Short mmCIF file of C-alpha atoms in Angstrom, two decimals:
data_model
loop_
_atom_site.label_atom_id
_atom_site.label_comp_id
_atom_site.label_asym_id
_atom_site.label_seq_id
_atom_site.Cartn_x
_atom_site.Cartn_y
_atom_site.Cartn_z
CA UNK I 101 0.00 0.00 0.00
CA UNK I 102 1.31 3.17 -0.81
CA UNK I 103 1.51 6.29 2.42
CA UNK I 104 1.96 9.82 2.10
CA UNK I 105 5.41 11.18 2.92
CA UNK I 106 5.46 13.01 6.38
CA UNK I 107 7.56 14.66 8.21
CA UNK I 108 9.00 11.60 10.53
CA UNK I 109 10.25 9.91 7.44
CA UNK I 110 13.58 10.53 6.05
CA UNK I 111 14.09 12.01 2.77
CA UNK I 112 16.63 9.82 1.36
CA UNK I 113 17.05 12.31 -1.65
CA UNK I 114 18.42 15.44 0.19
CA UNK I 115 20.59 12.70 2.24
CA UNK I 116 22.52 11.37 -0.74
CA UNK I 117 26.21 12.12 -0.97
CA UNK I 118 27.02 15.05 -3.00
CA UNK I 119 29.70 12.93 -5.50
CA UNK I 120 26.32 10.89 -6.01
CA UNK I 121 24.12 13.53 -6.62
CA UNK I 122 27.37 15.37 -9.44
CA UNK I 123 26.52 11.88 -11.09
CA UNK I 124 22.73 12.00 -10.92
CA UNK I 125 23.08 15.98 -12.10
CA UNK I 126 25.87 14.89 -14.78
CA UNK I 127 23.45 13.14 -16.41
CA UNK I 128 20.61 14.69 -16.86
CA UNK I 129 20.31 17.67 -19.61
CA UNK I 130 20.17 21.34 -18.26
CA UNK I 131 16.27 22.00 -18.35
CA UNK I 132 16.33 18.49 -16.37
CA UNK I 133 18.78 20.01 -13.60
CA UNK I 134 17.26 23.08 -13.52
CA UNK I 135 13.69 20.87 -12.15
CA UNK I 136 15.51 19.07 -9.50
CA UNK I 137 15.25 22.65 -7.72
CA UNK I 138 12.17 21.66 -6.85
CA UNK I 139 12.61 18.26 -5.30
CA UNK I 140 13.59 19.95 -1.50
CA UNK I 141 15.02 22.97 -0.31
CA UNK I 142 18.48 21.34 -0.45
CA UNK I 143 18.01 20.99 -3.88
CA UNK I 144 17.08 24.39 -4.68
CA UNK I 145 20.21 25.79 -5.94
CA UNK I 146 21.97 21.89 -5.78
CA UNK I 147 21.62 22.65 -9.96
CA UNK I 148 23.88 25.84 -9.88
CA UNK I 149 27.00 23.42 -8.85
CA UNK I 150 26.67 20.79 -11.37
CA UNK I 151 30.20 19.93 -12.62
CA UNK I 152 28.04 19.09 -16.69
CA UNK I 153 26.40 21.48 -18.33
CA UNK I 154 24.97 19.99 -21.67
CA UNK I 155 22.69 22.10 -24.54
CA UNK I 156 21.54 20.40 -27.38
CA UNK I 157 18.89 20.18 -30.26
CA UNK I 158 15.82 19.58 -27.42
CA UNK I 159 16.84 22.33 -25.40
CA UNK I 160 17.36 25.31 -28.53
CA UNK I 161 14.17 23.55 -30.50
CA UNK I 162 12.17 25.06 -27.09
CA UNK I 163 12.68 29.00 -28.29
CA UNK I 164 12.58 28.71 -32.16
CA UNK I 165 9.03 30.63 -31.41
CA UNK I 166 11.20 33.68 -31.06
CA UNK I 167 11.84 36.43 -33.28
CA UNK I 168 15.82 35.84 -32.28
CA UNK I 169 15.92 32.88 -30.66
CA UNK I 170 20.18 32.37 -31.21
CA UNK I 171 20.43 35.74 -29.09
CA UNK I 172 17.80 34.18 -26.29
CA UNK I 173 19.77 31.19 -26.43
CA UNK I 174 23.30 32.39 -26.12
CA UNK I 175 22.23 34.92 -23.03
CA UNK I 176 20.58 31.87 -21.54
CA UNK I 177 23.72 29.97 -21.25
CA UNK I 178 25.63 32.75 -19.96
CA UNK I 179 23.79 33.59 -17.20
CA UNK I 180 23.81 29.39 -16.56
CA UNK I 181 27.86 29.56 -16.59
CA UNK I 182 27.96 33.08 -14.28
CA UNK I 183 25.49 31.67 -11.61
CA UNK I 184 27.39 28.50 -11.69
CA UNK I 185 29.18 27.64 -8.38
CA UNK I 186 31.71 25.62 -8.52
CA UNK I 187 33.60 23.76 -10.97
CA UNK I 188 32.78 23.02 -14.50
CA UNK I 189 34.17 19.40 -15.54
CA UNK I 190 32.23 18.84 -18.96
CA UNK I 191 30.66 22.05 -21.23
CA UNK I 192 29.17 20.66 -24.09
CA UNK I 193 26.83 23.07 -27.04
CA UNK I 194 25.83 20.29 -29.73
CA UNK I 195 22.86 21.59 -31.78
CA UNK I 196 23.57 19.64 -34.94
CA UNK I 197 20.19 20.44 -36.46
CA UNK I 198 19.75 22.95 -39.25
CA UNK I 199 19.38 25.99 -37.01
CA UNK I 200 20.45 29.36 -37.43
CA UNK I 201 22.61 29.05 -33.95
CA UNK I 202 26.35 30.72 -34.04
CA UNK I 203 28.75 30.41 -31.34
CA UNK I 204 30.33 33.73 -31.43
CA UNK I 205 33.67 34.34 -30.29
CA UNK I 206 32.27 37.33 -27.84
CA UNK I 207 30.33 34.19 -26.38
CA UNK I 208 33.43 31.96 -25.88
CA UNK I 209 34.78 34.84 -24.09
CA UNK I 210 32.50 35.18 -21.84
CA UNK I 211 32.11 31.43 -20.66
CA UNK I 212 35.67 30.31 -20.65
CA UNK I 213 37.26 32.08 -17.86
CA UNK I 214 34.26 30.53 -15.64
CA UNK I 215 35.43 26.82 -16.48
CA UNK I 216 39.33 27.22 -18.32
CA UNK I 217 40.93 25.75 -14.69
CA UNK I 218 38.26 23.19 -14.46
CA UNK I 219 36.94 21.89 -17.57
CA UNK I 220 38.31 18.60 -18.52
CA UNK I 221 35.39 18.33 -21.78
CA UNK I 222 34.61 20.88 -23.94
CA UNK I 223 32.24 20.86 -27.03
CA UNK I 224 31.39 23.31 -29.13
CA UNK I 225 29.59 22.36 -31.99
CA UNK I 226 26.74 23.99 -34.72
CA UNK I 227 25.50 23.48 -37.85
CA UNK I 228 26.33 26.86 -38.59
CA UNK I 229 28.36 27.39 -42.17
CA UNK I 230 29.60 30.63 -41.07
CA UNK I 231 33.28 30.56 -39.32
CA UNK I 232 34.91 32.96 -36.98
CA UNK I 233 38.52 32.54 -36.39
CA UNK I 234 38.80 30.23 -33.13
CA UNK I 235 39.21 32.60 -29.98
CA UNK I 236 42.91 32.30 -28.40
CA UNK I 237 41.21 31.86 -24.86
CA UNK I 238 40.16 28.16 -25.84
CA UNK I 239 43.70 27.38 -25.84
CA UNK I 240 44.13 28.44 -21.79
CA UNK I 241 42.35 25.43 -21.21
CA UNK I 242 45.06 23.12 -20.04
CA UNK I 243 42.68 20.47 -18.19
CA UNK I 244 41.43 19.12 -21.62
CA UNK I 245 40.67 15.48 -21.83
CA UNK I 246 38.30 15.82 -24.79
CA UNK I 247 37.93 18.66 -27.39
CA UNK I 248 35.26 18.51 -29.81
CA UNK I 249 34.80 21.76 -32.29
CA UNK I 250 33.20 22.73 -35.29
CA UNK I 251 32.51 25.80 -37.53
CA UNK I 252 35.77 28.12 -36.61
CA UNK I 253 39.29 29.00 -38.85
CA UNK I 254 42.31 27.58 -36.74
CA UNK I 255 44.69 29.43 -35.93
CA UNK I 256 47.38 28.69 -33.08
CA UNK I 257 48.42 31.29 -31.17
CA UNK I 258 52.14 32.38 -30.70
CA UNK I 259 52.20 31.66 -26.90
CA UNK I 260 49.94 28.74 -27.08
CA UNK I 261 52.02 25.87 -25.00
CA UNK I 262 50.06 22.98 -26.09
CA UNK I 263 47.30 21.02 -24.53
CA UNK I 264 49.21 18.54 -22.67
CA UNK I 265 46.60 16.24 -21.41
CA UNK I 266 44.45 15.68 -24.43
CA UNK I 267 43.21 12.61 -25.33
CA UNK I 268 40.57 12.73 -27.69
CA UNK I 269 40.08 15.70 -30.65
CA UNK I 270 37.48 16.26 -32.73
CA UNK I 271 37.90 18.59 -35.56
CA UNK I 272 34.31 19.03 -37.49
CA UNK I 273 34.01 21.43 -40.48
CA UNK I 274 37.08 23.22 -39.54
CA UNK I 275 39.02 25.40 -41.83
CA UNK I 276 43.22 25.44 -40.82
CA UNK I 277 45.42 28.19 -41.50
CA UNK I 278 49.07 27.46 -42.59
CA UNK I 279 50.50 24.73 -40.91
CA UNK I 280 48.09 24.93 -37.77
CA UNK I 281 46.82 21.67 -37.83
CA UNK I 282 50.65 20.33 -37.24
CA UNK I 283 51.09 23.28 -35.00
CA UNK I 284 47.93 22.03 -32.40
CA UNK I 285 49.21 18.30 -33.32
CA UNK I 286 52.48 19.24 -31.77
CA UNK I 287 51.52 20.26 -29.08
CA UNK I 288 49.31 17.33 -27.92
CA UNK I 289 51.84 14.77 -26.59
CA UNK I 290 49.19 11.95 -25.46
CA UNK I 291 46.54 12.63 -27.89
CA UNK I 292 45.18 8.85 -28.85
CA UNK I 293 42.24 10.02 -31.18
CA UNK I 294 42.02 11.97 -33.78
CA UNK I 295 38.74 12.91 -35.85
CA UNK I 296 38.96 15.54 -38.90
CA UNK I 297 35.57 15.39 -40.90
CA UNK I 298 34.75 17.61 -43.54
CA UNK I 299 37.47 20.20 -43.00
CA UNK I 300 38.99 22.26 -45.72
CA UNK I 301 42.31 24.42 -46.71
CA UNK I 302 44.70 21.93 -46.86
CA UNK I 303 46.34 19.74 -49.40
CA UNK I 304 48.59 17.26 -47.37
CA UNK I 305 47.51 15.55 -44.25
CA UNK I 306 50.65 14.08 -42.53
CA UNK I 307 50.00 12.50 -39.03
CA UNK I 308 53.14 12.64 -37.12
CA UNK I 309 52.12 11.66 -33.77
CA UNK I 310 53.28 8.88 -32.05
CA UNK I 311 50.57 8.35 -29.55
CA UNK I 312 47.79 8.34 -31.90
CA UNK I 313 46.00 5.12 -31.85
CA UNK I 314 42.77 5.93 -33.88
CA UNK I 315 42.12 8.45 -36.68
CA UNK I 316 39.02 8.84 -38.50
CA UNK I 317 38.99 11.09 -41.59
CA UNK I 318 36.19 12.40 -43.61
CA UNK I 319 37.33 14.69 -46.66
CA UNK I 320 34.64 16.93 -48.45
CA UNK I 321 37.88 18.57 -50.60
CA UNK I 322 40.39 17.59 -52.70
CA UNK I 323 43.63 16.84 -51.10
CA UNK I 324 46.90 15.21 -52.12
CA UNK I 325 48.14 13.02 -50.08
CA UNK I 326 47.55 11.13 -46.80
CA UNK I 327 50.98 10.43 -45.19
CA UNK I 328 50.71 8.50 -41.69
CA UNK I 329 54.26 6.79 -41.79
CA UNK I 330 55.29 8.96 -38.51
CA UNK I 331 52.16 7.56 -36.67
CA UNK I 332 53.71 4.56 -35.25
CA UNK I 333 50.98 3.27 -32.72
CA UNK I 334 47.76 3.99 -34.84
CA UNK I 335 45.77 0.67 -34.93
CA UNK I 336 42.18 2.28 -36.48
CA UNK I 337 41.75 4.07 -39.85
CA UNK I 338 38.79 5.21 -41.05
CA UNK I 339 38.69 6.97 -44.39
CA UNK I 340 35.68 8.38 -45.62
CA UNK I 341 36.11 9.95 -49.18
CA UNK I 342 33.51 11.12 -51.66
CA UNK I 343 35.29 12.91 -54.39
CA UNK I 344 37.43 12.84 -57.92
CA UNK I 345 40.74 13.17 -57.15
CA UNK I 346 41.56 9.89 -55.19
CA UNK I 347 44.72 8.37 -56.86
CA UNK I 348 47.46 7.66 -54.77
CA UNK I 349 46.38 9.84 -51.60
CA UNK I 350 47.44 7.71 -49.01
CA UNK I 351 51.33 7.63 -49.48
CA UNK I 352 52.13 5.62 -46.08
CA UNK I 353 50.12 3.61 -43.46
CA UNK I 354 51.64 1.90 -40.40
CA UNK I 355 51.00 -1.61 -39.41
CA UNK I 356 46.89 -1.13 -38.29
CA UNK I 357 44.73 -3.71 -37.02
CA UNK I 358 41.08 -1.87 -38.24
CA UNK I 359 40.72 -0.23 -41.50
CA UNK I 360 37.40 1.05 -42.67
CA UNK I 361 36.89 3.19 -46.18
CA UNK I 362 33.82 4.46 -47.72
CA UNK I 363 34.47 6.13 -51.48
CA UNK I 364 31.54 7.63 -53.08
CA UNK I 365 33.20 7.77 -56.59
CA UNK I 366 34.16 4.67 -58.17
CA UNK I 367 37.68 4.71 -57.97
CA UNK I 368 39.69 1.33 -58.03
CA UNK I 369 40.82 1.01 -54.26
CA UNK I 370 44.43 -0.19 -55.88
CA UNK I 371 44.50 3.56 -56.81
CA UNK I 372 43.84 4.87 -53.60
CA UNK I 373 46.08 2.12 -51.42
CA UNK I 374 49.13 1.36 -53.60
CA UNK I 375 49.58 -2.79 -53.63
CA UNK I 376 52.62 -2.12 -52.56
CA UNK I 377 51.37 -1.33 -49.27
CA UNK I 378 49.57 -4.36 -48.59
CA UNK I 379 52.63 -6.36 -47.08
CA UNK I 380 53.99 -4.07 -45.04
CA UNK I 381 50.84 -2.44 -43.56
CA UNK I 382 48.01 -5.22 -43.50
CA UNK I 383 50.48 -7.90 -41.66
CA UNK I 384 48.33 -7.27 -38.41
CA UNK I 385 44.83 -5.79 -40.02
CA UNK I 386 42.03 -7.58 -37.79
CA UNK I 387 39.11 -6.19 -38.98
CA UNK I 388 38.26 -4.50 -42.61
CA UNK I 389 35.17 -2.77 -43.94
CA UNK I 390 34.86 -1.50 -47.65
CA UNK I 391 31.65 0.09 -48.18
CA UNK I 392 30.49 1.21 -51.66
CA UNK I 393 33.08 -1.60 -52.70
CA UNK I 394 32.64 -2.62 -56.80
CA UNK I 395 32.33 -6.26 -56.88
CA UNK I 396 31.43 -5.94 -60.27
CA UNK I 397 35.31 -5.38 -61.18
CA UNK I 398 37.27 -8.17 -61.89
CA UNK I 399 40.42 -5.81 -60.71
CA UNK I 400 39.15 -5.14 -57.15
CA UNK I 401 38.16 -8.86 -56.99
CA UNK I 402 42.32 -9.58 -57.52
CA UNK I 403 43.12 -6.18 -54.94
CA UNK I 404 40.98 -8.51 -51.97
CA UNK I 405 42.64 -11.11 -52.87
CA UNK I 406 45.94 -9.51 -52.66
CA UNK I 407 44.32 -8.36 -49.40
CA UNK I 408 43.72 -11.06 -47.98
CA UNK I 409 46.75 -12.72 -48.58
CA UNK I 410 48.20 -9.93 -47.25
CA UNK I 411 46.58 -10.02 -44.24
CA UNK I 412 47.20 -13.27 -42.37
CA UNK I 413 45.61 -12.34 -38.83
CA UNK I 414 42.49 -10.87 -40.28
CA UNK I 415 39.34 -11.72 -37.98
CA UNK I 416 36.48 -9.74 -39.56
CA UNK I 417 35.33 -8.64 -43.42
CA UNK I 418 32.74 -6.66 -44.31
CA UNK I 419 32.45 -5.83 -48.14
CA UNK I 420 29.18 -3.50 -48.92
CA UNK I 421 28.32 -2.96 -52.83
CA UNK I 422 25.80 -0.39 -53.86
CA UNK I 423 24.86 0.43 -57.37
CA UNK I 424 21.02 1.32 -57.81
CA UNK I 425 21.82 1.53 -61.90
CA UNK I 426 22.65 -2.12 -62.06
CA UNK I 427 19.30 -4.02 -63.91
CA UNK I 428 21.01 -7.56 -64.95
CA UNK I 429 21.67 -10.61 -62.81
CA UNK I 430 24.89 -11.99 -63.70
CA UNK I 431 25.08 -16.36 -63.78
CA UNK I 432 27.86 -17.61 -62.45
CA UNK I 433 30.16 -18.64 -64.88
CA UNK I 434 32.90 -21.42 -63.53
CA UNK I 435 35.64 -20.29 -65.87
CA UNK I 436 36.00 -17.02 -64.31
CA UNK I 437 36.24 -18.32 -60.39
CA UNK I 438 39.36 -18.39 -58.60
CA UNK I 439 41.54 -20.59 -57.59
CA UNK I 440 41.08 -21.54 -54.20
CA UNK I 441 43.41 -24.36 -53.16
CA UNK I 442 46.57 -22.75 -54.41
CA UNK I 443 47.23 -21.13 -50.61
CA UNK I 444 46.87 -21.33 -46.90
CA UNK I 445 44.48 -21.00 -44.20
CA UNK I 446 42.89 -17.61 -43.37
CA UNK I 447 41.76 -16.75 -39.58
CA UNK I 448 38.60 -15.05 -40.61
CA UNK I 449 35.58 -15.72 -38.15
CA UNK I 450 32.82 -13.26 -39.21
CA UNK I 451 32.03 -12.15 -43.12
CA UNK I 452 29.64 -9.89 -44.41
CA UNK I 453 28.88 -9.27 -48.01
CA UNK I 454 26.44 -7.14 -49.34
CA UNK I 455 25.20 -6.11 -52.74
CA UNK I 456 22.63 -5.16 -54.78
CA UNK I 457 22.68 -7.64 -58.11
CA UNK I 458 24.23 -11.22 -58.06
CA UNK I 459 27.59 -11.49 -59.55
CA UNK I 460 29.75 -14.01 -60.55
CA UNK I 461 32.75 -11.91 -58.56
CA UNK I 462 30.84 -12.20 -55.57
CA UNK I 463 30.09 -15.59 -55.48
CA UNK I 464 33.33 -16.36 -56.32
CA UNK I 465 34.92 -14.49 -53.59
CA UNK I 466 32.44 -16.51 -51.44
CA UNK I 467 34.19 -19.94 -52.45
CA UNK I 468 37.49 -18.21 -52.20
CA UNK I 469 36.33 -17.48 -48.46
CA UNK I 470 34.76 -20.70 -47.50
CA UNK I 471 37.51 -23.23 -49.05
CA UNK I 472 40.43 -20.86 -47.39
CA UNK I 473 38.90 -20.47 -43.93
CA UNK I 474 39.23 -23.21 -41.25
CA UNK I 475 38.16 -21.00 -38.17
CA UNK I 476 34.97 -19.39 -40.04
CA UNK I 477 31.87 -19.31 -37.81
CA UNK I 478 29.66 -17.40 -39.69
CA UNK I 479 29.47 -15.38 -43.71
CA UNK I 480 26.26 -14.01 -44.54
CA UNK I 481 25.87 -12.84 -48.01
CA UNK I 482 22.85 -10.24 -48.34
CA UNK I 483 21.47 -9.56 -51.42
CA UNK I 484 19.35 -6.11 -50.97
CA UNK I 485 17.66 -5.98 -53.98
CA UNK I 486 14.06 -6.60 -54.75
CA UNK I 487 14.78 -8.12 -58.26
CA UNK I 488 14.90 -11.60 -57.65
CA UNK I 489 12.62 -13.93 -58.50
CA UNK I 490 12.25 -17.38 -56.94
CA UNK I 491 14.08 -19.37 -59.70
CA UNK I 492 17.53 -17.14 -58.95
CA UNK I 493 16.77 -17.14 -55.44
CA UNK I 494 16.98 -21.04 -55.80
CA UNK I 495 20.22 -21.39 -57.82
CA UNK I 496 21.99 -18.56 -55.53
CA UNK I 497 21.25 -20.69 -52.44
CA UNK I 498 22.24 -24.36 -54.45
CA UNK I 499 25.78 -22.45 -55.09
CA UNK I 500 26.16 -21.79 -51.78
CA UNK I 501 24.97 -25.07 -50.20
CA UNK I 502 27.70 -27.42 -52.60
CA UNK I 503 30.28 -24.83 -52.23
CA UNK I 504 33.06 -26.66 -50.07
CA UNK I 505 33.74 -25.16 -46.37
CA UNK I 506 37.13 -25.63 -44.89
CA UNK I 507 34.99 -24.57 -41.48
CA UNK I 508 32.87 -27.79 -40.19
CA UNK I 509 31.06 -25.46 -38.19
CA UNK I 510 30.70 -22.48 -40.80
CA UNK I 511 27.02 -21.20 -40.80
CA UNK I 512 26.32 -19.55 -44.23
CA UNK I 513 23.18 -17.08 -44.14
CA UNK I 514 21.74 -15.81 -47.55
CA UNK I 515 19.46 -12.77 -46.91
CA UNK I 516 17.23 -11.13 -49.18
CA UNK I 517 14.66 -8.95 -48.94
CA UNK I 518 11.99 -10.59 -50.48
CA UNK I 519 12.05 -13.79 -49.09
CA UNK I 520 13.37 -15.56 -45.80
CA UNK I 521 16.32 -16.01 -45.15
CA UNK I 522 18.19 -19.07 -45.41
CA UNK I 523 20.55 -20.56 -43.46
CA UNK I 524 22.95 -23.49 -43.66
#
């Protein structure tokens, strides 16, 4: 039975331990912490000393009604930061919708000198297109852990000593000035990650750091070259690239264990990672994803070959074809498979292959995989299309049942939309 709280019962929630209640205020989003004032009289102005402060979409969406509401919004969150008491661990601004919402550099200089000793996580992130050169006071903030930023020219400041505790960097729509991108690198001796997505003015990317361990990249521009010889430790590359100029841009990779690459152009991958790479930079590759891969190409068939053989310890593939323009269904034909007893064992567990019209590539790729690969658990070949009637759908799945498994306990799934899936 439920009884109405009086005053000879204890009210656990004023009672809780203030590191419990940073958590329980940590975690909930500023209009949220702002409510708890009303929970007891301890909690009044409990909100006022939360070490996050977090704005996002939900919270700016709330004064769109306004005739200004990027003015409303900016004054709200200073007077948040200058009634806050006590230290500010995490400051994050991520309104990623399409809203007219700047982060002005008169703003920044307002709410850093309230947090700059404290703050340990700092993002600052907008749609807006619009980019004001990034204030010099960010870089007084020598606590960073985590940097995330977006929409601001980078320049580094002559006196700027570096941001020695930085872990984690996020560089979003950024334009760099001359050499400042090596300039902030430099000066981040334990950085680990590293993402630069859809930044612009620059030609040469070369990743010199030696603590970096994961880089993701996402160009929007044309640039050169992609040099990462210097970045001894990085394990994970991810390369996301959707334009023309793609031959030879990476000149140099260290030994990585996860490589991911999505190209929206249909550029032969041999083009873009030179062959001669293979050997001395997929020796320890563990995982690989190639999204809008072209199976359709007898040449990047022979380049995952070369992968593969290239890449004795690999654990995981996932291959992803899309091509909406593609009306035929290719038959199998047996003179163009590949040989798949001329070499050794592979140690891949888990493959996924995708595309969007049967091909005689694919499926020979899939016997490649299944007669090489003794420790296989599962391959699942998913075939997205609609255009498949059941007389395909029955010789597809017939290939793959007689095709030989080196794996006694390899499941193979064929998925397609249209029908259920089958499984063997």
């Amino acid at each position: 039975m439920m009884t109405l709280f009086n005053a000879n019962q204890i009210d656990r929630i004023s009672d809780l331990p203030s590191n419990v209640i940073d958590v329980i205020l940590g975690n909930l989003r500023i209009r949220d912490q702002v409510r708890t004032s009303i929970l007891s009289t301890k909690w009044r102005y409990m909100w006022t000393s939360a070490p996050h402060l977090y704005f996002d979409d939900d919270f700016y969406q709330r004064f769109l009604v306004l005739d200004d509401p990027g003015a409303v919004v900016s004054k709200i969150i200073t007077d948040v930061v200058m009634l806050h008491n006590g230290p500010i661990h995490k400051f994050s601004i991520c309104i990623y919708a399409d809203f007219d919402f700047k982060i002005t550099t008169e703003d920044i200089n307002l709410w850093i000198p309230f947090m700059s000793r404290d703050v340990k996580h700092l993002e600052l992130v907008t749609h807006c297109v619009f980019k004001d050169p990034m204030p010099d006071i960010l870089f007084s903030c020598k606590e960073l852990t985590y940097f995330k930023c977006s929409s601001f020219i980078l320049s580094i400041p002559p006196n700027f000593c570096g941001f020695e505790k930085l872990l984690e960097l996020h560089l979003v729509c950024v334009e760099f000035e001359s050499s400042a991108l090596e300039s902030l690198m430099s000066g981040c001796p334990f950085l680990e990650k590293l993402v630069i997505e859809l930044c612009g003015d620059f030609e040469y990317l070369d990743i010199s750091s030696p603590t970096l361990k994961v880089l993701l990249v996402k160009l929007e521009y044309d640039i050169k070259s992609i040099c990462l010889k210097k970045a001894k430790n990085l394990v994970d590359f991810t390369l996301d690239a959707n334009y023309n100029s793609l031959s030879g841009l990476i000149k140099s990779l260290p030994k990585i264990k996860r490589f991911s690459m999505l190209r929206g152009k249909k550029i032969p991958l041999a083009d873009i990672i030179p062959p001669t790479l293979l050997t001395s930079s997929f020796s320890s590759l563990e995982y690989l994803k190639l999204d809008e891969f072209n199976l359709k190409e007898r040449g990047e068939l022979l380049y995952i070959v070369s992968v593969l053989k290239s890449a004795p310890r690999l654990i995981e593939l996932t291959i992803r074809q899309s091509d909406n323009n593609v009306d035929t269904i290719q038959v199998l034909d047996h003179s163009e498979e590949l040989e798949c007893s001329s070499w050794g064992g592979l140690k891949l567990q888990t493959v996924n292959i995708e595309v969007e019209a049967r091909s005689q590539h694919a499926m020979s790729l899939i016997k490649l995989i299944l007669a090489n690969s003794p420790l296989l658990k599962t391959l699942t070949f998913n075939y997205s299309s609609e255009k498949l009637g059941a007389v395909m759908l029955f010789r597809i799945s017939q290939d793959l049942l007689l095709m030989k498994r080196a794996s006694p306990r390899a499941q193979v799934k064929f998925l397609c939309s249209t029908f259920p899936p089958f499984v063997w």
